[in-house]
Coordinates of N, CA and C in Angstrom, one line a residue:
M1 N -43.7 -7.0 16.4 CA -42.1 -7.7 15.9 C -41.6 -8.7 17.2
T2 N -41.5 -10.1 16.4 CA -41.0 -10.6 17.8 C -39.5 -10.6 18.3
A3 N -39.0 -10.5 19.2 CA -37.4 -10.0 19.5 C -36.7 -10.8 18.6
S4 N -37.0 -11.6 18.1 CA -35.6 -12.4 16.6 C -35.9 -11.2 15.8
G5 N -37.1 -11.3 15.5 CA -37.2 -10.1 14.1 C -36.5 -8.7 14.1
K6 N -36.6 -8.2 15.6 CA -36.1 -6.7 16.2 C -34.2 -6.6 15.9
Q7 N -34.4 -8.5 16.7 CA -32.7 -8.4 16.4 C -31.9 -8.9 15.4
Q8 N -32.7 -8.8 14.3 CA -32.3 -9.1 12.9 C -32.2 -7.9 12.1
R9 N -33.6 -7.0 12.1 CA -33.6 -5.7 11.7 C -31.9 -5.2 12.1
Q10 N -32.0 -4.8 14.0 CA -30.8 -3.8 14.3 C -29.4 -4.6 13.8
S11 N -29.3 -5.9 13.6 CA -28.3 -6.4 12.9 C -28.2 -6.1 11.5
R12 N -29.0 -6.5 11.0 CA -29.1 -5.3 9.0 C -28.3 -4.0 9.4
L13 N -29.1 -3.3 10.4 CA -28.8 -1.9 10.3 C -27.5 -1.7 11.0
L14 N -26.9 -2.3 12.1 CA -25.5 -2.3 11.7 C -24.2 -2.5 10.8
E15 N -25.5 -3.7 10.1 CA -24.2 -4.1 8.6 C -24.3 -2.7 7.7
I16 N -25.5 -1.8 7.8 CA -25.7 -1.2 7.0 C -24.6 0.0 6.8
L17 N -24.6 0.3 8.6 CA -24.0 1.1 8.9 C -22.4 0.6 8.3
K18 N -22.1 -0.2 8.9 CA -20.9 -1.1 8.9 C -20.3 -0.3 7.0
S19 N -21.1 -0.3 6.2 CA -20.6 -0.8 4.7 C -20.5 1.1 4.6
S20 N -21.9 1.8 5.2 CA -21.5 2.8 4.4 C -21.0 4.1 5.4
G21 N -20.5 3.9 6.6 CA -19.7 4.5 7.7 C -20.9 5.9 8.6
Y22 N -21.8 5.8 7.4 CA -23.1 6.8 7.5 C -24.3 6.9 7.2
E23 N -25.2 6.9 7.6 CA -26.7 6.5 7.6 C -28.1 7.7 8.1
R24 N -28.1 8.6 7.4 CA -29.8 9.0 8.3 C -30.6 8.4 7.6
I25 N -31.1 8.8 9.0 CA -33.2 7.9 9.9 C -33.8 8.0 8.6
E26 N -34.2 8.3 7.8 CA -34.9 8.5 6.6 C -34.2 7.4 5.5
D27 N -33.1 7.2 5.3 CA -32.5 6.7 4.4 C -32.6 5.0 4.7
L28 N -32.5 5.0 6.6 CA -31.9 3.6 7.3 C -33.9 3.1 7.2
S29 N -34.9 4.1 7.4 CA -36.4 4.2 7.5 C -36.5 3.5 5.9
Q30 N -36.3 3.9 4.4 CA -36.4 3.2 3.5 C -35.8 2.1 3.5
K31 N -34.7 1.8 4.0 CA -33.5 0.4 3.5 C -34.5 -0.5 4.5
L32 N -34.9 -0.7 5.5 CA -35.2 -1.3 6.6 C -36.8 -1.4 6.8
S33 N -37.3 -0.7 5.7 CA -39.4 -0.6 5.5 C -39.5 -0.6 6.9
V34 N -39.0 0.1 7.6 CA -39.5 0.1 9.2 C -40.4 2.0 9.5
S35 N -41.3 2.3 10.2 CA -41.4 3.4 10.4 C -39.9 4.5 11.0
E36 N -39.8 5.9 10.8 CA -38.1 6.5 11.5 C -38.6 6.4 12.7
Q37 N -39.6 6.2 13.1 CA -39.7 6.7 14.9 C -39.3 5.2 15.1
T38 N -39.0 4.2 14.5 CA -38.8 2.6 14.8 C -37.2 2.5 14.9
I39 N -37.2 3.5 13.5 CA -35.5 3.1 13.7 C -34.8 4.2 14.2
R40 N -35.3 5.0 15.4 CA -34.9 6.0 16.7 C -34.4 5.1 17.6
R41 N -35.5 4.2 17.7 CA -35.9 3.3 18.8 C -34.3 2.5 18.9
D42 N -34.3 1.8 17.5 CA -33.4 1.0 17.5 C -31.6 1.7 17.2
I43 N -31.7 2.8 17.2 CA -30.5 3.7 17.4 C -30.4 4.1 18.6
N44 N -30.7 4.5 19.7 CA -31.1 5.2 20.8 C -30.8 3.4 21.2
L45 N -31.1 2.4 21.4 CA -30.6 1.7 22.4 C -29.3 0.9 21.6
L46 N -29.2 1.1 20.6 CA -27.6 0.7 20.2 C -26.3 1.5 20.4
D47 N -26.7 2.5 21.0 CA -25.7 3.8 20.7 C -25.4 3.6 22.6
V48 N -26.5 3.4 23.3 CA -26.6 3.1 24.7 C -25.4 1.7 25.1
E49 N -25.8 0.9 23.8 CA -24.3 -0.5 24.2 C -23.5 0.0 23.4
G50 N -23.0 1.1 23.0 CA -22.3 1.2 22.5 C -21.9 0.5 21.0
R51 N -22.7 0.4 20.2 CA -22.2 -0.4 18.9 C -22.3 0.1 17.9
L52 N -23.3 1.8 17.6 CA -23.2 2.3 16.4 C -22.7 3.4 17.8
R53 N -23.0 5.6 16.9 CA -22.7 6.4 17.9 C -24.0 7.2 17.1
R54 N -25.5 7.2 17.8 CA -26.1 8.2 17.4 C -25.5 9.9 17.3
T55 N -26.4 9.9 15.8 CA -26.0 11.8 15.8 C -27.2 12.8 15.6
H56 N -27.1 14.0 14.8 CA -27.9 14.0 14.8 C -28.9 14.1 13.4
G57 N -30.1 13.6 13.6 CA -30.9 13.3 11.8 C -30.0 11.8 11.4
G58 N -29.3 11.0 11.8 CA -28.6 9.8 11.5 C -27.9 8.5 13.1
A59 N -27.2 8.2 12.1 CA -26.2 6.8 12.8 C -25.3 6.8 12.1
A60 N -24.1 7.0 12.8 CA -22.6 6.3 12.2 C -21.8 5.2 13.1
Y61 N -20.8 4.5 12.5 CA -20.6 3.8 12.3 C -19.6 3.5 13.4
V62 N -19.4 3.1 14.6 CA -18.2 3.6 15.2 C -17.1 2.4 15.3
G63 N -16.7 1.4 14.3 CA -15.3 1.1 13.7 C -15.7 -0.3 14.7
A64 N -14.4 -1.0 13.9 CA -14.2 -2.4 14.5 C -12.9 -2.6 15.8
L65 N -11.4 -1.6 15.7 CA -11.4 -1.2 16.7 C -11.9 -0.4 18.6
N66 N -11.5 -0.9 19.3 CA -11.9 -0.6 20.6 C -10.7 0.1 21.0
S67 N -11.0 0.8 22.0 CA -9.9 2.1 22.2 C -8.5 1.1 23.3
E68 N -9.2 0.4 23.4 CA -7.5 -0.7 24.1 C -6.8 -1.5 23.0
D69 N -7.7 -1.6 22.1 CA -6.7 -2.1 20.9 C -5.5 -0.7 20.5
Y70 N -6.4 0.0 19.9 CA -6.2 1.4 19.6 C -4.8 2.0 20.3
L71 N -4.9 2.1 22.0 CA -4.1 2.1 22.9 C -2.5 1.3 23.0
L72 N -2.7 0.3 22.4 CA -1.7 -1.1 22.4 C -1.2 -0.8 21.0
R73 N -2.0 -0.7 20.1 CA -1.3 -0.1 18.7 C -0.5 0.7 18.7
R74 N -0.7 1.8 19.4 CA 0.1 3.5 19.4 C 1.5 2.7 20.0
Q75 N 1.3 2.0 21.2 CA 2.5 1.7 21.9 C 3.8 0.6 21.4
E76 N 3.1 0.0 20.9 CA 3.4 -1.3 20.0 C 4.4 -0.6 18.8
S77 N 5.9 -1.4 18.5 CA 7.0 -0.6 17.7 C 6.7 0.8 17.3
A78 N 6.9 1.5 18.9 CA 6.4 3.1 18.7 C 7.5 3.5 17.3
D79 N 9.1 3.2 18.2 CA 10.4 3.4 17.4 C 10.1 3.1 15.5
V80 N 9.9 1.7 15.7 CA 9.8 1.3 14.1 C 8.8 2.8 13.0
K81 N 7.3 2.8 13.7 CA 6.6 3.1 13.3 C 7.3 5.1 13.3
Q82 N 7.9 5.3 14.1 CA 9.0 7.0 14.0 C 9.7 6.9 12.9
R83 N 10.4 5.3 13.2 CA 11.3 6.0 11.8 C 10.9 5.6 10.2
I84 N 9.6 5.0 10.1 CA 8.6 5.0 9.2 C 7.9 6.0 8.5
G85 N 7.8 7.1 9.5 CA 7.4 8.3 9.4 C 8.5 9.2 8.8
Y86 N 10.0 9.2 9.8 CA 10.9 10.3 9.0 C 11.3 9.7 7.6
K87 N 11.2 8.4 7.4 CA 11.5 8.0 5.6 C 10.3 8.3 5.3
V88 N 9.1 8.4 5.0 CA 8.0 8.7 4.4 C 8.3 10.0 3.9
A89 N 8.7 11.3 5.4 CA 8.8 12.1 5.1 C 9.7 12.9 4.6
S90 N 11.0 12.6 4.0 CA 11.9 12.3 3.1 C 11.7 12.1 1.8
L91 N 10.7 11.3 1.6 CA 9.9 10.9 0.5 C 9.4 12.2 -0.5
V92 N 8.3 13.1 0.9 CA 7.5 14.0 0.0 C 8.1 15.0 -0.3
E93 N 7.5 16.0 -1.0 CA 8.7 17.3 -1.7 C 7.8 18.3 -0.7
D94 N 8.6 19.4 -0.4 CA 8.4 20.4 0.2 C 7.1 21.3 -1.2
G95 N 5.9 21.4 -0.3 CA 5.3 22.6 -1.5 C 4.3 21.1 -1.7
A96 N 4.4 20.1 -1.8 CA 3.5 18.9 -2.2 C 1.9 18.9 -1.5
S97 N 1.0 18.2 -2.4 CA -0.3 18.4 -2.1 C -0.4 17.2 -1.5
V98 N -0.6 16.4 0.1 CA -0.3 15.6 0.7 C -1.7 14.9 1.4
F99 N -2.8 13.7 1.1 CA -3.4 12.9 1.9 C -3.0 12.3 2.9
I100 N -3.4 12.4 3.9 CA -2.8 11.5 4.7 C -3.7 10.4 5.4
D101 N -4.0 9.5 5.4 CA -4.2 8.3 6.1 C -4.8 8.1 7.9
A102 N -6.0 7.4 8.1 CA -6.3 7.3 9.4 C -4.8 6.8 10.2
G103 N -4.8 6.4 11.6 CA -4.3 5.1 11.9 C -2.6 5.5 12.7
T104 N -2.7 4.5 13.6 CA -1.2 4.9 14.8 C 0.2 5.1 13.6
T105 N 0.7 4.9 12.4 CA 1.8 4.5 11.1 C 1.5 6.0 10.8
C106 N 0.0 6.7 10.0 CA 0.1 7.6 9.6 C 0.4 9.1 10.7
E107 N -0.1 8.4 12.0 CA 0.3 9.7 12.5 C 1.7 10.6 12.9
A108 N 2.5 9.3 12.9 CA 4.2 9.0 12.7 C 4.8 9.8 11.7
V109 N 3.9 9.7 10.4 CA 4.1 10.4 9.2 C 4.0 11.9 9.3
A110 N 2.6 11.8 10.1 CA 2.5 13.3 10.3 C 3.4 14.3 11.0
S111 N 3.4 13.8 12.0 CA 4.7 14.2 13.5 C 5.7 14.2 12.4
A112 N 6.3 13.5 11.2 CA 7.0 13.9 10.7 C 7.5 14.8 9.6
L113 N 6.4 14.8 9.4 CA 6.5 16.1 8.1 C 6.2 17.2 8.9
N114 N 6.4 17.5 9.7 CA 6.8 19.1 10.3 C 8.4 19.7 9.7
Q115 N 9.1 18.4 9.1 CA 10.4 19.2 8.5 C 10.5 19.2 7.4
R116 N 9.2 19.3 6.5 CA 8.8 19.8 5.4 C 8.5 21.1 5.3
R117 N 8.1 21.9 4.3 CA 7.9 23.5 3.8 C 7.0 23.1 3.3
D118 N 5.8 24.6 3.7 CA 4.5 24.3 2.7 C 3.7 23.9 1.8
L119 N 3.4 22.5 2.6 CA 2.2 21.6 2.4 C 0.8 21.8 2.6
K120 N 0.3 21.1 1.6 CA -1.2 21.4 1.7 C -1.9 20.1 2.0
I121 N -2.0 19.8 3.2 CA -2.7 18.4 3.6 C -3.9 18.3 3.6
V122 N -4.9 17.4 3.3 CA -5.9 16.7 4.0 C -5.9 15.1 4.4
T123 N -6.7 15.1 5.8 CA -6.3 14.2 6.3 C -8.3 13.7 7.2
Y124 N -8.7 13.2 7.0 CA -9.6 13.0 8.1 C -9.3 12.1 9.6
S125 N -7.9 12.5 10.0 CA -7.6 11.9 10.9 C -7.7 13.2 12.2
L126 N -8.2 13.4 12.9 CA -8.2 14.4 13.8 C -6.4 14.8 14.4
A127 N -6.6 13.6 14.5 CA -4.6 13.2 15.6 C -3.9 13.5 14.9
A128 N -3.9 13.0 13.5 CA -2.5 13.9 12.4 C -2.8 15.6 12.6
A129 N -4.0 16.3 11.9 CA -4.5 17.2 11.7 C -3.5 18.3 12.8
M130 N -4.1 17.7 14.2 CA -3.3 18.4 15.3 C -1.8 18.4 16.0
L131 N -1.7 17.4 15.1 CA 0.3 17.2 15.3 C 0.8 18.6 14.1
L132 N 0.1 18.8 13.3 CA 0.5 20.0 12.3 C 0.2 21.5 12.6
K133 N -1.0 21.2 13.4 CA -2.0 22.7 13.1 C -1.0 23.9 13.4
D134 N 0.6 23.8 14.1 CA 1.5 24.7 14.4 C 1.4 25.6 13.4
R135 N 1.9 24.4 12.3 CA 2.8 25.5 11.4 C 1.8 26.0 10.4
R136 N 2.7 27.1 9.9 CA 2.1 28.4 9.4 C 1.9 28.4 7.9
D137 N 3.0 27.5 7.5 CA 3.0 27.7 5.9 C 2.6 26.6 5.6
F138 N 1.8 25.7 6.2 CA 0.9 24.5 6.0 C -0.4 24.8 6.1
T139 N -1.0 23.8 4.9 CA -3.0 24.4 5.0 C -3.1 22.8 4.8
V140 N -3.7 22.7 6.2 CA -4.4 21.4 6.4 C -6.4 21.6 6.4
A141 N -5.9 20.4 6.2 CA -8.5 20.4 5.7 C -8.9 19.0 5.8
I142 N -9.6 19.4 7.0 CA -10.5 18.2 7.8 C -12.3 17.9 6.8
P143 N -12.6 17.0 6.7 CA -13.8 17.1 7.1 C -14.8 17.5 7.8
G144 N -16.1 17.9 7.0 CA -16.9 18.2 8.8 C -17.3 16.3 9.0
G145 N -18.3 16.5 10.1 CA -18.4 15.6 10.8 C -18.9 15.2 12.2
F146 N -18.3 14.3 12.4 CA -17.9 13.5 14.0 C -16.9 12.9 14.5
V147 N -16.3 13.0 15.6 CA -15.4 12.6 15.8 C -15.3 11.0 16.1
R148 N -14.6 9.6 15.6 CA -14.8 8.6 15.9 C -13.7 8.7 17.7
H149 N -14.3 8.3 18.8 CA -13.6 8.6 20.1 C -12.6 7.1 20.1
V150 N -12.5 6.6 19.1 CA -11.7 5.8 19.4 C -10.1 5.6 18.9
D151 N -9.4 6.6 17.4 CA -9.0 6.6 16.8 C -8.7 8.2 16.6
A152 N -9.9 8.8 17.0 CA -9.7 10.8 16.3 C -10.1 10.9 15.0
S153 N -10.4 9.5 14.0 CA -11.1 10.1 12.9 C -12.4 10.7 13.1
V154 N -12.7 11.4 11.6 CA -13.3 12.4 11.8 C -14.5 11.3 10.5
F155 N -15.9 11.3 11.1 CA -16.3 10.6 9.8 C -17.9 11.2 10.1
G156 N -18.3 10.5 8.3 CA -20.1 11.0 8.8 C -20.4 10.7 7.1
E157 N -21.4 11.5 6.6 CA -21.7 11.1 5.4 C -20.8 11.7 4.1
P158 N -20.2 13.3 4.5 CA -19.5 13.7 3.2 C -17.8 13.2 2.7
T159 N -17.4 12.7 3.9 CA -16.4 12.3 3.8 C -15.6 12.3 2.8
S160 N -16.0 10.9 2.2 CA -15.4 10.7 0.7 C -15.4 11.4 -0.2
D161 N -16.7 12.8 0.3 CA -17.3 13.1 -1.4 C -16.5 14.4 -1.0
F162 N -15.6 14.6 0.2 CA -15.0 15.8 0.9 C -13.3 15.6 -0.1
I163 N -12.7 14.6 0.1 CA -11.4 13.7 -0.1 C -11.4 14.0 -2.0
S164 N -12.8 13.9 -2.6 CA -12.8 13.7 -3.7 C -12.3 14.9 -4.9
R165 N -13.1 16.0 -4.2 CA -12.3 17.2 -3.9 C -11.5 17.7 -4.8
F166 N -10.0 17.0 -3.9 CA -9.1 17.7 -4.4 C -8.4 16.6 -5.0
R167 N -7.2 17.4 -5.5 CA -6.1 16.5 -6.0 C -4.8 16.7 -5.7
F168 N -4.2 15.3 -5.8 CA -2.6 14.9 -4.3 C -1.5 15.0 -5.3
D169 N -0.7 15.4 -4.7 CA 0.9 15.1 -5.6 C 1.1 13.8 -4.7
I170 N 0.5 13.2 -3.7 CA 1.0 11.7 -2.7 C -0.1 11.6 -1.9
S171 N -0.7 10.6 -1.9 CA -1.1 9.4 -1.0 C -1.1 9.0 0.3
I172 N -0.9 8.9 1.6 CA 0.5 8.4 2.8 C -0.9 7.5 3.2
I173 N -0.9 6.4 2.5 CA -2.0 5.0 3.3 C -1.2 4.0 4.5
S174 N -2.1 3.5 5.5 CA -1.6 2.5 5.5 C -3.1 1.5 5.9
V175 N -2.4 0.2 6.1 CA -3.1 -1.0 6.0 C -3.6 -2.0 7.1
S176 N -4.5 -2.4 7.2 CA -4.3 -3.4 8.7 C -3.5 -4.4 8.4
G177 N -3.2 -5.3 7.3 CA -2.8 -6.1 7.0 C -2.7 -7.1 5.3
I178 N -1.2 -7.0 4.9 CA -1.3 -7.7 3.7 C -0.8 -9.5 3.4
E179 N -1.8 -10.1 2.6 CA -1.5 -11.2 2.6 C -0.8 -11.9 1.9
P180 N -0.1 -13.8 1.6 CA 0.9 -13.4 1.0 C 0.9 -12.9 -0.6
D181 N -0.5 -12.8 -1.3 CA -0.7 -12.7 -2.6 C -0.9 -11.2 -2.9
G182 N -0.5 -10.9 -1.8 CA -0.5 -9.2 -1.7 C -1.6 -8.4 -2.2
E183 N -2.9 -8.9 -1.0 CA -4.1 -8.5 -1.3 C -4.0 -8.0 0.4
M184 N -4.3 -6.5 0.1 CA -4.4 -5.3 1.3 C -5.6 -6.0 2.1
S185 N -5.7 -5.4 2.9 CA -6.9 -5.1 3.9 C -6.9 -4.0 4.9
D186 N -8.2 -3.6 5.4 CA -8.4 -3.2 6.6 C -9.4 -3.5 7.3
D187 N -9.7 -2.9 9.0 CA -10.5 -3.7 9.6 C -11.6 -2.8 9.2
D188 N -12.2 -1.9 8.1 CA -13.2 -1.0 8.3 C -13.7 -0.3 6.6
H189 N -15.0 -0.8 7.2 CA -15.1 -0.1 5.2 C -15.2 1.4 4.8
W190 N -15.6 2.4 5.6 CA -15.5 3.3 6.3 C -14.1 4.0 5.7
E191 N -12.7 3.4 6.7 CA -12.1 4.0 6.2 C -11.4 3.4 4.4
V192 N -11.5 2.3 4.1 CA -11.4 2.3 3.2 C -12.0 2.6 1.5
S193 N -12.9 3.6 1.9 CA -14.0 3.7 1.1 C -13.0 5.9 0.9
N194 N -12.5 5.7 1.7 CA -11.9 7.1 1.9 C -10.6 7.3 1.2
V195 N -9.9 6.5 1.8 CA -8.8 6.1 1.2 C -8.6 5.3 -0.9
E196 N -9.5 5.1 -1.0 CA -10.1 4.5 -2.6 C -11.0 6.2 -3.2
S197 N -11.3 7.2 -2.1 CA -11.2 8.0 -3.2 C -10.1 9.1 -3.3
A198 N -8.8 8.9 -2.4 CA -7.6 10.0 -2.1 C -6.8 9.1 -3.5
M199 N -7.1 7.9 -3.3 CA -6.2 7.4 -4.5 C -6.3 7.3 -6.1
K200 N -7.6 7.5 -5.8 CA -7.9 8.2 -7.4 C -7.9 9.7 -7.7
R201 N -7.3 10.1 -7.0 CA -7.0 12.0 -7.1 C -5.7 12.4 -6.8
S202 N -5.1 10.9 -6.9 CA -3.4 11.0 -6.7 C -2.5 10.8 -7.7
R203 N -1.2 11.3 -7.5 CA -0.7 10.7 -8.7 C 0.0 10.0 -8.5
K204 N 0.7 10.1 -7.0 CA 1.3 8.8 -6.4 C 0.6 8.5 -5.2
T205 N 1.1 7.0 -5.1 CA 0.0 6.7 -3.4 C 1.7 5.5 -3.1
L206 N 1.6 6.0 -2.0 CA 2.6 5.7 -0.9 C 1.9 4.6 0.1
L207 N 2.3 3.5 0.7 CA 2.3 2.2 1.2 C 3.2 2.3 2.6
A208 N 2.9 3.0 3.5 CA 3.4 2.9 5.1 C 3.1 2.1 5.7
V209 N 4.1 1.3 6.1 CA 3.2 -0.3 6.8 C 5.1 -0.9 7.8
D210 N 3.7 -1.2 9.0 CA 5.7 -1.7 9.6 C 5.5 -3.5 9.1
S211 N 6.5 -4.1 9.7 CA 6.4 -5.7 9.0 C 5.2 -6.4 9.7
S212 N 5.1 -6.1 10.9 CA 3.9 -6.7 11.6 C 2.4 -7.1 10.8
K213 N 2.8 -6.4 9.8 CA 1.0 -6.1 9.5 C 1.4 -7.9 7.8
Y214 N 2.9 -7.6 7.5 CA 3.0 -9.5 7.0 C 2.3 -10.3 7.4
Q215 N 1.5 -11.0 6.0 CA 0.6 -12.2 6.3 C -1.2 -12.2 7.0
K216 N -1.1 -10.8 7.3 CA -1.9 -11.1 7.9 C -3.1 -10.1 7.0
G217 N -4.2 -10.6 7.6 CA -5.8 -10.0 6.4 C -6.8 -8.9 7.0
G218 N -7.8 -8.6 6.8 CA -8.2 -7.5 7.4 C -9.9 -8.4 6.9
M219 N -10.6 -7.2 7.1 CA -12.3 -7.4 7.2 C -12.5 -7.0 5.7
V220 N -12.0 -5.9 5.3 CA -12.5 -5.5 3.6 C -11.3 -5.2 3.1
T221 N -11.4 -5.3 2.3 CA -10.5 -5.5 0.9 C -9.9 -4.0 0.4
L222 N -8.7 -3.7 0.6 CA -8.3 -2.4 -0.5 C -8.1 -3.0 -1.7
G223 N -7.7 -3.8 -2.2 CA -6.8 -4.4 -3.3 C -5.3 -4.8 -3.1
N224 N -5.0 -4.6 -4.1 CA -3.5 -5.4 -4.5 C -2.4 -4.6 -4.2
I225 N -1.6 -5.0 -3.6 CA -0.4 -4.2 -3.0 C 0.5 -3.2 -4.6
T226 N -0.2 -3.9 -5.7 CA 0.7 -4.0 -6.7 C 0.3 -2.7 -7.3
S227 N -1.1 -2.2 -6.7 CA -1.5 -0.6 -7.3 C -0.7 -0.3 -6.5
M228 N 0.0 0.2 -5.4 CA 0.5 1.4 -4.9 C 2.0 1.7 -5.8
D229 N 2.5 2.7 -5.3 CA 3.6 2.8 -6.4 C 5.4 2.9 -5.4
V230 N 4.8 3.0 -4.3 CA 6.0 3.4 -2.8 C 5.7 2.5 -1.8
M231 N 6.5 2.1 -1.5 CA 6.4 1.5 -0.2 C 7.5 1.8 0.8
V232 N 7.6 2.1 2.5 CA 7.7 2.4 3.1 C 8.0 1.4 4.2
S233 N 8.6 0.6 5.0 CA 8.7 -0.3 5.9 C 9.9 -1.2 6.4
D234 N 9.9 -1.1 7.6 CA 11.2 -1.2 8.7 C 11.7 -2.7 7.8
A235 N 11.4 -3.2 7.2 CA 11.7 -4.7 6.2 C 10.6 -5.4 5.3
L236 N 11.4 -6.4 4.4 CA 11.2 -6.5 3.4 C 10.2 -8.0 3.6
P237 N 9.2 -8.2 3.0 CA 8.1 -9.5 3.6 C 9.1 -10.7 3.5
E238 N 8.6 -11.3 3.8 CA 9.3 -13.6 3.0 C 8.3 -13.5 1.8
E239 N 9.5 -14.6 0.7 CA 8.4 -15.1 -0.5 C 7.0 -15.6 0.5
P240 N 6.2 -15.7 -1.2 CA 6.4 -14.3 -2.2 C 5.9 -13.0 -2.2
L241 N 5.5 -13.0 -1.2 CA 5.1 -11.2 -1.3 C 6.3 -9.9 -1.2
R242 N 7.7 -10.5 -1.1 CA 9.0 -10.0 -1.0 C 9.2 -9.4 -2.5
Q243 N 8.7 -10.9 -3.7 CA 9.8 -10.8 -5.1 C 7.6 -9.7 -5.7
L244 N 7.0 -10.0 -5.0 CA 6.2 -9.2 -5.5 C 6.1 -7.4 -5.6
V245 N 6.9 -7.1 -4.2 CA 7.2 -6.0 -4.1 C 8.1 -5.5 -5.0
L246 N 9.3 -6.0 -4.5 CA 10.7 -5.6 -5.1 C 10.1 -5.8 -6.7
D247 N 9.1 -6.2 -7.4 CA 9.4 -6.0 -8.7 C 8.0 -5.3 -9.1
N248 N 7.1 -4.7 -8.4 CA 6.2 -4.0 -8.5 C 6.1 -2.5 -8.1
L249 N 7.3 -2.0 -6.7 CA 6.5 -1.3 -5.8 C 8.5 -0.6 -5.5
E250 N 8.4 0.3 -5.8 CA 9.7 1.3 -5.2 C 9.9 1.4 -3.7
F251 N 10.7 0.3 -3.5 CA 10.6 0.2 -1.7 C 11.7 1.1 -1.1
H252 N 11.4 1.9 -0.1 CA 12.4 1.7 1.2 C 12.5 1.4 2.4
Q253 N 13.6 1.1 2.9 CA 13.6 0.9 4.4 C 13.5 1.8 5.7
A254 N 12.6 1.6 6.3 CA 13.1 2.6 7.7 C 14.2 1.8 8.6

């Protein structure tokens, strides 16, 4: 195969991983119509380049964020995210079953949830789980898989299936951006898939987001903000998104 053909195959391999989050070698072999040995060589090369994560028997998408971006996001508006976290925690009832999304805002929520009692929590964020690990009255469940070094999310083939086994009183999510027409989006198809699984199993969905996400878009659409039940932010957005929020959501300012 020519160099250009090899590059096209590897680009297609990365597109498949970006869509699914994780693939087995035999499945990639079938989807790309090449031998498993060829797929292994591609995976090894792309792993060295940092474009995917080689796993036992497969490969995983490493995500759109790099470590520097994530650390910067953690530092930005830390006080605002802390306020959002405490406001969200005040809306969660003791004894509730809760899904927590990944990301810096949801980590602030996880930390603030320590003021509640007897929670049953499911999250694919190892960082969030660690903030809750010392509570003996909490039950914290995480999926099996591989830890993404950027944000300590646990990813792998069974993550969405794992989440869909539970029922939640409330799902707490965040997004990368909300456009003026209310379309929400994130930078990672795999994260969106996890959130969609949780929303389907939840009585109520709460969007926790700081105002820097307004008027922004991401790579993968999650849906419209009108599908949320509650929103917590440090400020209302400008029109026309402002009216969309007020007409369709229970809004709480942190």
